[in-house]
Amino acid sequence: MFKNKIIKNSRALSYSMPFLEHLSLCDREVAQPSKSDPETIEREAFERGFESGEKAGYEMGEQKAVLLLEPLKKLLKEIYSLKEKMLGELEPQMVLLSINVARKILKEELQSRPEIAEVMIKEAVKKISPIGPITIKLNRPLYDLITKKKKEFQEIFPDLILELDTRIPGSGAVVGNFSQEIQTDLDFQLSNVIEDLRGYMENA
């Protein structure tokens, strides 16, 4: 009965449930969890510290790598320079030594096998331009040898003249016509090579 009386004397009012979309921006911020709680502050501080430490570590590692690379590059450059210097100084000397050894061996070979000098003279005759007569100047030992085989040389070039010249070294001959001349002397050929090498060493 008491309840019925209250209901009769009261006035009914309409009421709607509040929705979040009706809240203002300030209200929303208030509605969000507070960032000032200890757990959030600690987590954010840890994340910032980790990122800063990672960045600092990477930068430090990069700086160390650069510091290590610079001496390495300098060392490699010095090694290459030293290599070029050694090659420039030692290679011509080794070649000269090899030529001197070869000169001695070839001289001994020519003395024991005169047919080698004969082959060299034939090659010189083939290289001379076939214009006019070709003269072969020889010292006494080679002159006697080639005279015996003159027909073989005339098969290469018919208009051939043999000339005795005691000034010609024993291991070679001078083959030529009015426009060309070839020396088959071993010492002459090697001397040209040595002079070329000396010029290279002076200009290196």
Coordinates of C-alpha atoms in Angstrom, one line a residue:
M1 CA 0.0 0.0 0.0
F2 CA 2.8 2.3 0.7
K3 CA 4.3 1.5 -2.6
N4 CA 1.1 2.2 -4.5
K5 CA 0.9 5.6 -2.9
I6 CA 4.3 6.6 -4.0
I7 CA 3.7 5.5 -7.6
K8 CA 0.5 7.5 -7.8
N9 CA 2.0 10.7 -6.5
S10 CA 5.3 10.5 -8.6
R11 CA 5.7 11.7 -12.2
A12 CA 7.3 9.4 -14.8
L13 CA 10.3 10.8 -16.6
S14 CA 11.9 9.5 -19.8
Y15 CA 15.6 8.3 -19.4
S16 CA 18.1 7.3 -22.0
M17 CA 21.3 5.3 -21.5
P18 CA 24.4 7.4 -22.3
F19 CA 26.6 6.3 -25.3
L20 CA 30.4 6.9 -25.7
E21 CA 29.9 8.7 -29.0
H22 CA 28.0 11.4 -27.1
L23 CA 31.1 12.1 -25.0
S24 CA 33.3 15.1 -25.7
L25 CA 37.0 14.8 -26.4
C26 CA 37.8 15.8 -22.9
D27 CA 35.4 13.2 -21.6
R28 CA 37.0 10.6 -23.8
E29 CA 40.4 11.4 -22.5
V30 CA 39.1 11.1 -19.0
A31 CA 37.6 7.8 -20.0
Q32 CA 40.9 6.4 -21.3
P33 CA 43.2 4.6 -18.8
S34 CA 45.5 7.0 -17.1
K35 CA 49.1 7.0 -18.5
S36 CA 50.3 8.1 -15.1
D37 CA 50.0 4.7 -13.6
P38 CA 53.4 3.2 -12.5
E39 CA 53.2 0.1 -14.9
T40 CA 52.6 2.3 -18.0
I41 CA 55.4 4.7 -17.0
E42 CA 57.8 1.9 -16.4
R43 CA 57.0 0.1 -19.7
E44 CA 57.4 3.3 -21.8
A45 CA 60.6 4.2 -20.0
F46 CA 62.0 0.7 -20.8
E47 CA 61.0 1.0 -24.5
R48 CA 62.6 4.4 -24.9
G49 CA 65.7 3.2 -23.1
F50 CA 65.9 0.1 -25.3
E51 CA 65.5 2.1 -28.5
S52 CA 68.1 4.6 -27.4
G53 CA 70.5 1.9 -26.4
E54 CA 70.0 0.0 -29.7
K55 CA 70.6 3.2 -31.8
A56 CA 73.7 4.2 -29.7
G57 CA 75.1 0.6 -30.1
Y58 CA 74.6 0.6 -33.8
E59 CA 76.2 4.0 -34.2
M60 CA 79.2 3.0 -32.1
G61 CA 79.6 -0.2 -34.1
E62 CA 79.5 1.7 -37.3
Q63 CA 82.2 4.1 -36.1
K64 CA 84.4 1.2 -35.0
A65 CA 84.0 -0.4 -38.4
V66 CA 85.0 2.8 -40.2
L67 CA 88.1 3.1 -37.9
L68 CA 89.1 -0.4 -38.7
L69 CA 88.6 -0.1 -42.4
E70 CA 90.7 3.0 -42.9
P71 CA 94.0 1.3 -41.7
L72 CA 93.1 -1.8 -43.8
K73 CA 92.6 0.2 -46.9
K74 CA 95.8 2.1 -46.3
L75 CA 97.7 -1.2 -45.8
L76 CA 96.3 -2.7 -49.0
K77 CA 97.3 0.4 -50.9
E78 CA 100.8 0.2 -49.6
I79 CA 101.0 -3.5 -50.5
Y80 CA 99.9 -2.8 -54.1
S81 CA 102.4 0.1 -54.4
L82 CA 105.2 -2.1 -53.0
K83 CA 104.3 -4.9 -55.5
E84 CA 104.4 -2.5 -58.5
K85 CA 107.7 -1.1 -57.2
M86 CA 109.3 -4.5 -56.8
L87 CA 108.1 -5.6 -60.3
G88 CA 109.4 -2.4 -61.8
E89 CA 112.8 -2.8 -60.2
L90 CA 113.3 -6.6 -60.2
E91 CA 111.6 -7.7 -63.4
P92 CA 114.0 -6.0 -65.9
Q93 CA 117.0 -7.2 -63.8
M94 CA 115.7 -10.8 -63.9
V95 CA 115.2 -10.5 -67.7
L96 CA 118.7 -9.1 -68.2
L97 CA 120.1 -12.0 -66.1
S98 CA 118.1 -14.5 -68.2
I99 CA 119.4 -12.9 -71.4
N100 CA 123.0 -13.2 -70.3
V101 CA 122.4 -16.9 -69.4
A102 CA 120.7 -17.5 -72.8
R103 CA 123.5 -15.7 -74.6
K104 CA 126.1 -18.1 -73.1
I105 CA 124.0 -21.2 -73.9
L106 CA 123.2 -20.1 -77.5
K107 CA 126.8 -19.3 -78.2
E108 CA 127.9 -22.8 -77.2
E109 CA 125.0 -24.2 -79.2
L110 CA 126.1 -22.2 -82.4
Q111 CA 129.7 -23.4 -82.0
S112 CA 128.7 -27.0 -81.8
R113 CA 125.9 -26.8 -84.4
P114 CA 126.7 -24.3 -87.2
E115 CA 123.5 -25.3 -89.1
I116 CA 121.6 -23.1 -86.7
A117 CA 123.4 -20.0 -88.1
E118 CA 122.5 -21.4 -91.6
V119 CA 118.8 -21.5 -90.7
M120 CA 119.0 -17.9 -89.3
I121 CA 120.5 -16.7 -92.6
K122 CA 117.8 -18.4 -94.6
E123 CA 115.1 -16.7 -92.6
A124 CA 116.7 -13.3 -93.1
V125 CA 116.8 -13.9 -96.9
K126 CA 113.1 -14.7 -96.8
K127 CA 112.3 -11.5 -94.9
I128 CA 114.2 -9.2 -97.3
S129 CA 112.1 -7.6 -99.9
P130 CA 112.8 -9.3 -103.3
I131 CA 114.0 -6.2 -105.0
G132 CA 117.3 -6.3 -106.8
P133 CA 120.2 -8.6 -105.7
I134 CA 120.5 -9.8 -102.1
T135 CA 124.0 -9.8 -100.6
I136 CA 125.0 -12.0 -97.7
K137 CA 128.1 -10.8 -95.9
L138 CA 129.9 -13.5 -93.9
N139 CA 133.1 -14.2 -92.0
R140 CA 135.4 -16.9 -93.1
P141 CA 133.9 -20.0 -91.3
L142 CA 130.3 -19.2 -92.3
Y143 CA 131.4 -18.1 -95.8
D144 CA 132.9 -21.5 -96.5
L145 CA 129.8 -23.2 -95.1
I146 CA 127.3 -21.2 -97.1
T147 CA 129.3 -21.3 -100.3
K148 CA 128.9 -25.1 -100.3
K149 CA 125.2 -24.7 -100.0
K150 CA 124.7 -21.7 -102.2
K151 CA 122.2 -23.6 -104.5
E152 CA 119.9 -24.1 -101.5
F153 CA 119.9 -20.4 -100.9
Q154 CA 119.3 -19.6 -104.5
E155 CA 116.2 -21.7 -104.4
I156 CA 114.9 -19.1 -101.9
F157 CA 116.1 -16.1 -104.0
P158 CA 118.1 -16.7 -107.3
D159 CA 119.8 -13.3 -107.4
L160 CA 122.0 -14.0 -104.4
I161 CA 125.6 -12.7 -103.8
L162 CA 128.0 -14.1 -101.1
E163 CA 130.6 -11.7 -99.8
L164 CA 133.4 -12.4 -97.5
D165 CA 133.8 -9.8 -94.7
T166 CA 136.1 -10.5 -91.8
R167 CA 134.5 -7.7 -89.7
I168 CA 131.3 -9.8 -89.3
P169 CA 131.2 -11.7 -86.0
G170 CA 131.6 -15.5 -86.2
S171 CA 128.1 -16.4 -85.2
G172 CA 126.2 -14.2 -87.7
A173 CA 125.8 -12.6 -91.1
V174 CA 124.5 -9.4 -92.6
V175 CA 121.8 -9.9 -95.2
G176 CA 120.6 -7.0 -97.3
N177 CA 119.8 -5.2 -100.5
F178 CA 119.9 -1.5 -101.5
S179 CA 117.0 -0.7 -99.1
Q180 CA 117.1 -3.2 -96.3
E181 CA 119.6 -4.9 -94.0
I182 CA 119.2 -7.7 -91.4
Q183 CA 121.9 -8.8 -89.0
T184 CA 121.7 -12.4 -87.8
D185 CA 124.5 -12.1 -85.3
L186 CA 123.3 -13.3 -81.9
D187 CA 125.1 -10.6 -79.9
F188 CA 123.6 -7.9 -82.1
Q189 CA 120.1 -9.2 -81.6
L190 CA 120.5 -9.6 -77.8
S191 CA 122.2 -6.2 -77.5
N192 CA 119.1 -4.6 -79.0
V193 CA 116.9 -6.3 -76.4
I194 CA 119.2 -5.2 -73.6
E195 CA 119.1 -1.6 -74.8
D196 CA 115.3 -1.7 -74.9
L197 CA 115.2 -3.0 -71.4
R198 CA 117.6 -0.3 -70.1
G199 CA 115.5 2.4 -71.7
Y200 CA 112.4 0.9 -70.0
M201 CA 114.2 0.8 -66.6
E202 CA 115.3 4.5 -66.9
N203 CA 111.8 5.6 -67.8
A204 CA 110.0 3.5 -65.2

